[in-house]
Short mmCIF file of C-alpha atoms in Angstrom, two decimals:
data_model
loop_
_atom_site.label_atom_id
_atom_site.label_comp_id
_atom_site.label_asym_id
_atom_site.label_seq_id
_atom_site.Cartn_x
_atom_site.Cartn_y
_atom_site.Cartn_z
CA MET A 1 -7.44 -22.34 -29.55
CA ASN A 2 -10.46 -23.51 -31.53
CA ASP A 3 -11.18 -23.02 -35.22
CA SER A 4 -12.72 -19.59 -34.62
CA GLY A 5 -9.56 -18.31 -32.93
CA VAL A 6 -11.07 -18.33 -29.45
CA ARG A 7 -8.65 -19.49 -26.76
CA ALA A 8 -10.01 -21.58 -23.90
CA VAL A 9 -8.90 -21.67 -20.27
CA ASP A 10 -10.75 -22.42 -17.06
CA VAL A 11 -10.41 -19.00 -15.43
CA ALA A 12 -9.69 -15.45 -16.55
CA VAL A 13 -8.39 -12.89 -14.06
CA VAL A 14 -9.09 -9.36 -15.27
CA GLY A 15 -6.78 -6.84 -13.63
CA ALA A 16 -3.30 -7.23 -12.15
CA GLY A 17 -3.42 -4.94 -9.16
CA GLN A 18 -3.38 -6.19 -5.58
CA ALA A 19 -6.59 -8.19 -5.91
CA GLY A 20 -5.78 -9.72 -9.30
CA LEU A 21 -2.27 -10.76 -8.34
CA SER A 22 -3.54 -12.29 -5.11
CA ALA A 23 -6.13 -14.30 -7.05
CA ALA A 24 -3.52 -15.41 -9.59
CA HIS A 25 -1.19 -16.48 -6.79
CA HIS A 26 -3.89 -18.61 -5.18
CA LEU A 27 -4.80 -20.15 -8.54
CA ARG A 28 -1.12 -21.07 -8.93
CA ARG A 29 -1.05 -22.61 -5.44
CA ALA A 30 -4.19 -24.58 -6.26
CA GLY A 31 -2.39 -26.25 -9.18
CA TYR A 32 -3.64 -24.10 -12.06
CA GLU A 33 -1.04 -23.31 -14.73
CA PRO A 34 -0.83 -19.81 -16.29
CA ASP A 35 -1.81 -19.70 -19.97
CA ARG A 36 -2.99 -23.30 -19.78
CA ASP A 37 -5.61 -23.25 -17.02
CA PHE A 38 -5.93 -19.52 -16.34
CA VAL A 39 -4.93 -16.21 -17.85
CA VAL A 40 -4.27 -12.82 -16.27
CA LEU A 41 -5.24 -9.81 -18.39
CA ASP A 42 -4.17 -6.28 -17.48
CA HIS A 43 -4.70 -3.09 -19.44
CA ALA A 44 -1.93 -1.10 -17.72
CA PRO A 45 1.37 -0.63 -19.57
CA ARG A 46 3.49 -2.12 -16.76
CA PRO A 47 3.20 -3.81 -13.36
CA GLY A 48 1.90 -1.80 -10.42
CA GLY A 49 -1.87 -1.68 -10.75
CA ALA A 50 -3.30 1.77 -10.03
CA TRP A 51 -0.22 2.62 -7.97
CA GLN A 52 1.82 3.26 -11.13
CA PHE A 53 -0.40 6.28 -11.89
CA ARG A 54 -0.10 7.97 -8.49
CA TRP A 55 1.57 11.36 -8.29
CA PRO A 56 5.34 11.48 -7.58
CA THR A 57 4.97 13.37 -4.29
CA LEU A 58 2.99 10.46 -2.81
CA THR A 59 6.05 8.74 -1.42
CA TYR A 60 6.02 5.23 -0.01
CA GLY A 61 6.43 6.60 3.51
CA ARG A 62 3.10 8.45 3.17
CA VAL A 63 1.15 5.36 2.15
CA HIS A 64 -1.31 4.18 4.82
CA GLY A 65 -2.08 0.51 5.35
CA LEU A 66 -0.47 -1.23 2.37
CA HIS A 67 -0.65 -4.98 2.99
CA GLU A 68 1.92 -7.25 1.39
CA LEU A 69 0.89 -9.65 -1.34
CA PRO A 70 0.61 -13.30 -0.25
CA GLY A 71 3.86 -15.24 -0.25
CA LEU A 72 6.35 -12.41 -0.78
CA PRO A 73 7.28 -9.78 1.83
CA LEU A 74 7.96 -6.20 0.83
CA ALA A 75 11.10 -5.50 2.85
CA GLY A 76 13.61 -2.67 2.88
CA ALA A 77 11.63 -0.28 0.68
CA ARG A 78 12.85 3.32 0.80
CA GLU A 79 10.19 5.58 2.26
CA ASP A 80 11.44 8.64 0.36
CA LEU A 81 10.83 7.10 -3.07
CA PRO A 82 7.53 7.57 -4.94
CA SER A 83 4.99 4.88 -4.07
CA ALA A 84 4.46 4.33 -7.81
CA GLU A 85 8.10 3.26 -8.12
CA VAL A 86 8.30 1.17 -4.94
CA ILE A 87 5.05 -0.70 -5.40
CA GLY A 88 5.46 -1.00 -9.17
CA ASP A 89 8.83 -2.70 -8.67
CA TYR A 90 7.36 -4.93 -5.95
CA PHE A 91 4.50 -6.05 -8.19
CA ALA A 92 6.93 -6.71 -11.05
CA VAL A 93 9.10 -8.91 -8.83
CA TYR A 94 5.95 -10.67 -7.59
CA GLU A 95 4.76 -11.47 -11.11
CA HIS A 96 8.20 -12.84 -12.01
CA THR A 97 8.69 -14.81 -8.78
CA PHE A 98 5.42 -16.71 -9.19
CA ASP A 99 5.55 -16.80 -13.01
CA LEU A 100 2.07 -15.32 -13.39
CA ARG A 101 2.61 -14.41 -17.08
CA VAL A 102 0.41 -11.33 -17.09
CA HIS A 103 -0.81 -10.30 -20.55
CA ARG A 104 -0.46 -6.52 -21.01
CA PRO A 105 -1.44 -4.09 -22.24
CA VAL A 106 -4.77 -5.79 -22.92
CA ASP A 107 -8.15 -4.06 -22.75
CA VAL A 108 -11.17 -6.19 -21.88
CA ARG A 109 -14.03 -4.80 -23.92
CA ALA A 110 -16.89 -7.08 -22.87
CA VAL A 111 -17.75 -10.30 -21.09
CA ARG A 112 -20.70 -12.17 -22.61
CA GLU A 113 -22.54 -15.43 -22.32
CA GLY A 114 -20.90 -18.06 -24.51
CA PRO A 115 -21.75 -21.57 -25.65
CA ASP A 116 -21.77 -24.61 -23.37
CA GLY A 117 -22.16 -22.58 -20.19
CA ARG A 118 -18.92 -20.70 -20.71
CA LEU A 119 -18.20 -16.98 -20.73
CA LEU A 120 -16.60 -15.14 -23.63
CA VAL A 121 -14.06 -12.49 -22.64
CA GLU A 122 -13.59 -10.14 -25.59
CA THR A 123 -10.26 -8.30 -25.53
CA THR A 124 -7.87 -6.36 -27.70
CA GLU A 125 -5.75 -9.50 -28.06
CA GLY A 126 -8.68 -11.70 -29.04
CA THR A 127 -11.41 -13.66 -27.27
CA TRP A 128 -11.01 -16.06 -24.37
CA SER A 129 -13.56 -18.74 -23.50
CA VAL A 130 -13.64 -19.36 -19.73
CA ARG A 131 -15.61 -21.30 -17.17
CA ALA A 132 -15.19 -18.67 -14.46
CA LEU A 133 -14.13 -15.04 -14.19
CA ILE A 134 -12.31 -13.17 -11.42
CA ASN A 135 -12.80 -9.47 -11.99
CA ALA A 136 -10.21 -7.28 -10.26
CA THR A 137 -10.42 -4.02 -12.19
CA GLY A 138 -10.62 -1.65 -9.23
CA THR A 139 -11.74 1.96 -9.65
CA TRP A 140 -8.85 4.07 -10.98
CA ASP A 141 -10.09 4.01 -14.57
CA ARG A 142 -13.44 5.56 -13.65
CA PRO A 143 -12.85 8.95 -12.00
CA PHE A 144 -16.11 10.52 -10.91
CA TRP A 145 -16.83 14.06 -12.15
CA PRO A 146 -19.91 15.58 -10.49
CA ARG A 147 -21.99 18.06 -12.44
CA TYR A 148 -22.85 21.55 -11.17
CA PRO A 149 -24.68 24.42 -12.84
CA GLY A 150 -22.38 26.71 -14.78
CA GLN A 151 -19.56 24.20 -14.93
CA GLU A 152 -19.08 24.61 -18.66
CA SER A 153 -18.71 28.38 -18.28
CA PHE A 154 -15.63 28.27 -16.06
CA ARG A 155 -12.72 30.00 -17.78
CA GLY A 156 -10.04 28.31 -15.71
CA ARG A 157 -8.82 24.74 -15.57
CA GLN A 158 -10.76 21.75 -14.21
CA LEU A 159 -8.76 18.70 -13.18
CA HIS A 160 -9.60 15.41 -11.48
CA THR A 161 -7.25 14.08 -8.83
CA ALA A 162 -6.62 11.10 -11.15
CA GLY A 163 -4.63 13.57 -13.27
CA TYR A 164 -2.85 15.26 -10.36
CA ARG A 165 0.92 15.15 -10.84
CA GLY A 166 2.13 17.35 -8.00
CA PRO A 167 1.79 20.81 -6.44
CA GLU A 168 4.14 22.57 -8.85
CA ASP A 169 1.36 22.71 -11.45
CA PHE A 170 -0.59 25.07 -9.14
CA ALA A 171 2.13 27.57 -8.24
CA GLY A 172 0.70 31.07 -7.85
CA GLU A 173 -2.87 29.95 -8.62
CA ARG A 174 -6.12 30.29 -6.72
CA VAL A 175 -7.38 26.73 -6.31
CA ILE A 176 -10.69 25.23 -5.18
CA VAL A 177 -10.30 21.63 -4.02
CA VAL A 178 -13.56 19.68 -4.00
CA GLY A 179 -13.83 16.45 -2.01
CA GLY A 180 -13.71 15.08 1.52
CA GLY A 181 -11.42 12.07 1.08
CA THR A 182 -7.78 11.43 1.84
CA SER A 183 -6.71 12.43 -1.67
CA ALA A 184 -8.42 15.79 -1.32
CA VAL A 185 -6.66 16.47 1.97
CA GLN A 186 -3.25 15.33 0.70
CA ASN A 187 -3.56 17.35 -2.50
CA LEU A 188 -4.86 20.41 -0.67
CA MET A 189 -2.00 20.46 1.85
CA GLU A 190 0.59 20.16 -0.92
CA ILE A 191 -1.01 22.80 -3.13
CA ALA A 192 -1.36 25.26 -0.25
CA GLU A 193 2.43 25.44 -0.01
CA VAL A 194 2.74 27.00 -3.49
CA ALA A 195 -0.69 28.40 -4.40
CA ALA A 196 -1.82 32.01 -4.10
CA GLY A 197 -4.84 30.72 -2.19
CA THR A 198 -6.85 27.56 -1.59
CA THR A 199 -10.47 26.82 -0.75
CA TRP A 200 -11.63 23.42 0.48
CA VAL A 201 -15.19 22.40 -0.36
CA THR A 202 -17.06 19.24 0.66
CA ARG A 203 -20.65 18.00 0.45
CA ARG A 204 -20.66 16.86 4.09
CA PRO A 205 -18.62 18.05 7.06
CA PRO A 206 -15.48 15.89 7.23
CA VAL A 207 -15.17 13.47 10.13
CA PHE A 208 -11.65 13.26 11.49
CA ARG A 209 -10.60 10.11 13.33
CA ASP A 210 -8.06 9.98 16.11
CA GLY A 211 -6.36 6.79 17.23
CA PRO A 212 -5.56 3.55 15.39
CA PHE A 213 -7.88 1.85 12.95
CA ASP A 214 -8.19 -1.32 15.03
CA GLU A 215 -10.02 -4.60 14.43
CA ASP A 216 -13.29 -3.39 15.98
CA ARG A 217 -13.37 -0.35 13.72
CA GLY A 218 -12.39 -2.53 10.78
CA ARG A 219 -15.25 -4.94 11.41
CA ALA A 220 -17.70 -2.06 11.71
CA ALA A 221 -16.50 -0.62 8.41
CA VAL A 222 -16.77 -4.01 6.68
CA ALA A 223 -20.31 -4.45 8.01
CA LEU A 224 -21.42 -1.08 6.62
CA VAL A 225 -20.02 -1.82 3.18
CA GLU A 226 -21.41 -5.37 3.15
CA GLU A 227 -24.87 -4.08 4.08
CA ARG A 228 -24.96 -1.84 1.02
CA VAL A 229 -23.66 -4.57 -1.28
CA ARG A 230 -26.23 -7.08 0.04
CA SER A 231 -28.93 -4.51 -0.66
CA GLY A 232 -27.82 -4.16 -4.27
CA LEU A 233 -26.44 -0.64 -3.80
CA PRO A 234 -23.06 0.58 -5.06
CA PRO A 235 -20.28 0.62 -2.43
CA GLN A 236 -19.67 3.97 -0.76
CA SER A 237 -16.33 5.74 -0.62
CA VAL A 238 -13.67 4.56 1.82
CA VAL A 239 -13.77 7.72 3.90
CA SER A 240 -17.53 7.47 4.38
CA VAL A 241 -17.01 4.41 6.58
CA THR A 242 -13.60 5.14 8.11
CA GLY A 243 -13.35 8.87 8.58
CA LEU A 244 -10.15 10.82 7.92
CA PRO A 245 -7.18 9.68 10.01
CA MET A 246 -5.88 12.78 11.80
CA THR A 247 -2.13 13.21 11.45
CA GLU A 248 0.25 15.82 12.82
CA ALA A 249 0.54 17.35 9.36
CA MET A 250 -3.23 17.66 9.17
CA ARG A 251 -3.38 19.26 12.60
CA ARG A 252 -0.83 21.85 11.52
CA ALA A 253 -2.74 22.50 8.29
CA ARG A 254 -5.95 23.02 10.24
CA GLU A 255 -4.22 25.45 12.62
CA GLN A 256 -2.83 27.34 9.63
CA GLY A 257 -6.30 27.70 8.11
CA VAL A 258 -5.70 25.32 5.20
CA LEU A 259 -8.05 22.56 6.38
CA VAL A 260 -11.01 24.85 6.86
CA ARG A 261 -13.96 23.34 5.07
CA ARG A 262 -16.70 25.25 3.26
CA PRO A 263 -20.00 23.68 2.18
CA MET A 264 -20.61 22.95 -1.49
CA PHE A 265 -21.10 25.93 -3.74
CA GLU A 266 -24.40 26.40 -5.50
CA ARG A 267 -22.97 26.96 -8.95
CA ILE A 268 -19.76 27.53 -10.88
CA THR A 269 -19.20 30.91 -12.51
CA PRO A 270 -16.76 31.91 -15.25
CA GLU A 271 -14.44 33.29 -12.55
CA GLY A 272 -14.90 30.70 -9.78
CA ALA A 273 -17.76 29.58 -7.56
CA LEU A 274 -20.92 31.06 -6.03
CA TRP A 275 -22.56 29.96 -2.76
CA ALA A 276 -26.24 30.10 -1.82
CA ASP A 277 -25.59 32.97 0.62
CA GLY A 278 -24.16 35.09 -2.19
CA GLY A 279 -20.52 34.52 -1.30
CA THR A 280 -18.03 33.99 -4.10
CA VAL A 281 -14.50 32.66 -4.51
CA ALA A 282 -12.35 33.42 -7.54
CA ALA A 283 -10.32 30.50 -8.89
CA ASP A 284 -7.84 29.63 -11.60
CA THR A 285 -8.26 25.87 -11.10
CA ILE A 286 -10.93 23.57 -9.68
CA LEU A 287 -9.49 20.24 -8.56
CA TRP A 288 -12.17 17.57 -8.33
CA ALA A 289 -10.96 15.09 -5.68
CA THR A 290 -14.35 13.44 -5.88
CA GLY A 291 -13.46 9.79 -5.98
CA PHE A 292 -13.94 6.91 -8.37
CA ARG A 293 -16.51 4.32 -9.33
CA ALA A 294 -16.02 0.59 -9.93
CA ALA A 295 -14.60 -0.06 -13.42
CA ILE A 296 -17.02 -2.83 -14.39
CA ASP A 297 -18.68 -1.56 -17.57
CA HIS A 298 -17.27 -4.54 -19.49
CA LEU A 299 -19.53 -6.79 -17.39
CA ALA A 300 -22.69 -4.99 -18.57
CA PRO A 301 -23.73 -7.76 -21.04
CA LEU A 302 -24.11 -10.15 -18.08
CA ARG A 303 -26.74 -7.92 -16.45
CA LEU A 304 -25.34 -8.27 -12.95
CA ARG A 305 -26.57 -4.94 -11.59
CA GLU A 306 -29.57 -4.59 -9.31
CA PRO A 307 -32.18 -1.80 -9.65
CA GLY A 308 -30.25 0.14 -6.99
CA GLY A 309 -27.20 0.28 -9.27
CA GLY A 310 -24.97 -2.14 -7.35
CA ILE A 311 -24.18 -5.84 -7.64
CA ARG A 312 -25.44 -8.18 -4.94
CA MET A 313 -22.81 -10.61 -3.78
CA SER A 314 -22.19 -13.51 -1.43
CA GLY A 315 -18.59 -13.11 -0.40
CA THR A 316 -16.86 -12.43 -3.71
CA ARG A 317 -19.43 -14.30 -5.83
CA THR A 318 -22.10 -12.34 -7.70
CA LEU A 319 -25.56 -13.67 -6.89
CA ARG A 320 -26.82 -13.29 -10.44
CA ASP A 321 -23.99 -15.39 -11.90
CA PRO A 322 -21.96 -17.79 -9.71
CA ARG A 323 -19.25 -17.97 -12.40
CA VAL A 324 -18.32 -14.33 -11.78
CA HIS A 325 -16.36 -13.17 -8.74
CA LEU A 326 -15.51 -9.57 -7.90
CA VAL A 327 -12.36 -9.01 -5.86
CA GLY A 328 -11.31 -5.56 -4.74
CA TYR A 329 -14.98 -4.53 -4.87
CA GLY A 330 -17.14 -3.52 -1.92
CA PRO A 331 -15.97 -5.16 1.31
CA SER A 332 -12.69 -6.28 -0.29
CA ALA A 333 -11.72 -2.83 -1.61
CA SER A 334 -8.52 -2.70 0.45
CA THR A 335 -5.09 -4.23 0.23
CA ILE A 336 -5.63 -6.78 2.99
CA GLY A 337 -9.23 -7.34 1.88
CA ALA A 338 -8.06 -7.93 -1.69
CA ASN A 339 -5.63 -10.62 -0.54
CA ARG A 340 -8.33 -12.49 1.33
CA ALA A 341 -10.84 -12.01 -1.45
CA GLY A 342 -8.44 -13.55 -3.96
CA ARG A 343 -8.07 -16.63 -1.81
CA ALA A 344 -11.83 -16.91 -1.18
CA ALA A 345 -12.68 -16.52 -4.86
CA VAL A 346 -10.27 -19.28 -5.88
CA ARG A 347 -11.66 -21.60 -3.23
CA GLU A 348 -15.22 -21.14 -4.55
CA ILE A 349 -14.14 -21.41 -8.18
CA ARG A 350 -12.41 -24.71 -7.48
CA ASP A 351 -15.69 -26.01 -6.08
CA LEU A 352 -17.63 -24.63 -9.05
CA LEU A 353 -15.33 -26.26 -11.60
CA ALA A 354 -15.54 -29.52 -9.67
CA GLY A 355 -19.32 -29.41 -9.91
CA ALA A 356 -20.06 -28.51 -6.29
CA GLU A 357 -22.73 -26.03 -5.26
CA PRO A 358 -21.37 -22.59 -4.37
CA GLY A 359 -20.76 -22.44 -0.64
CA ALA A 360 -21.25 -19.70 1.89
CA PRO A 361 -18.28 -17.37 2.28
CA ALA A 362 -16.11 -17.46 5.36
CA PRO A 363 -16.76 -14.69 7.89
CA ALA A 364 -14.99 -11.45 7.08
CA GLN A 365 -11.70 -10.91 8.88
CA VAL A 366 -10.02 -7.59 9.38
CA SER A 367 -6.96 -6.11 10.97
CA SER A 368 -5.61 -2.65 11.60
CA GLY A 369 -4.54 -2.60 7.92
CA PHE A 370 -8.05 -3.19 6.62
CA LEU A 371 -8.59 -0.14 4.44
CA GLU A 372 -5.94 1.33 2.19
CA VAL A 373 -6.56 5.06 2.02
CA SER A 374 -3.28 6.17 0.51
CA GLY A 375 -4.24 8.86 -1.93
CA SER A 376 -7.10 7.28 -3.84
CA ALA A 377 -10.29 9.17 -3.10
CA ARG A 378 -12.61 6.29 -3.70
#
């Protein structure tokens, strides 16, 4: 710590979800010491990343495509327990096993240019001076609420899926579920069991996918996301590149008339929603399962965004600032992608700190577990 109270380390990792813990693990393996050479900052109250905030009815057995963190298998987990509990405990054990010394709860307010080519990371526990930054803040903290005419006039309740705690809150209600992602479908099927009635509304017709999400499909999905990121556009939602995986439960729900999609309404009324053809639906609650955006507002002082609203990257490295790496963003927004991104970011940061020119990223690799679509409508 210098005279101004600023603490100095080589690398700051912001976020301790899958991507942040993977990056911290690879820093550890590369010989960096926590709190001496790098620091991990996490704003959540406990281990578990965004998983700790998932609704209790999302059990571990219903999670699709979770990939284990590097170096520590997740074995023997009970599938009937909430995923928040199972994965939260797993992350806690992981942090302890590798002595990652995560600082929490710590909010990162801004990252700015500092003296001597360093970055200043301003937080609720003070300021850190770093030579490189690995940002792993995910999307959970930025739920997306679309705006529609008449929205403020609705007399019922409006809720985002980020605040969904289970179907019991909707017992006996008439519910409109808005969104075409996995979260929307999971929430809708649960709510339909207890609600007086449900209506499913999406902007585009949903695309259901049969069969496994194999390597060829994974590579195609990665390519679509990478193309947008290279063009300086924000990443699209997971389901836009993967489709909805059709399950037996979804087939039954479709046969029962639950998964019958209506196009977007034209406006919201005090009693519900109105369509362009004059049709109406009365509702007590509108559940916005409309996804999330990247939680990167704290990076705004670095001016990383392109005119299209996204951040252009080479691998995990931002093109506007080679000191800044984004993991769990764009092509690495998955559990297996986050693991690989953490390793790739550390490899490039080691070169940067050694004075080497940033290198080209390794070709993307995928497997059948490429995209985690377990209840987060991103």
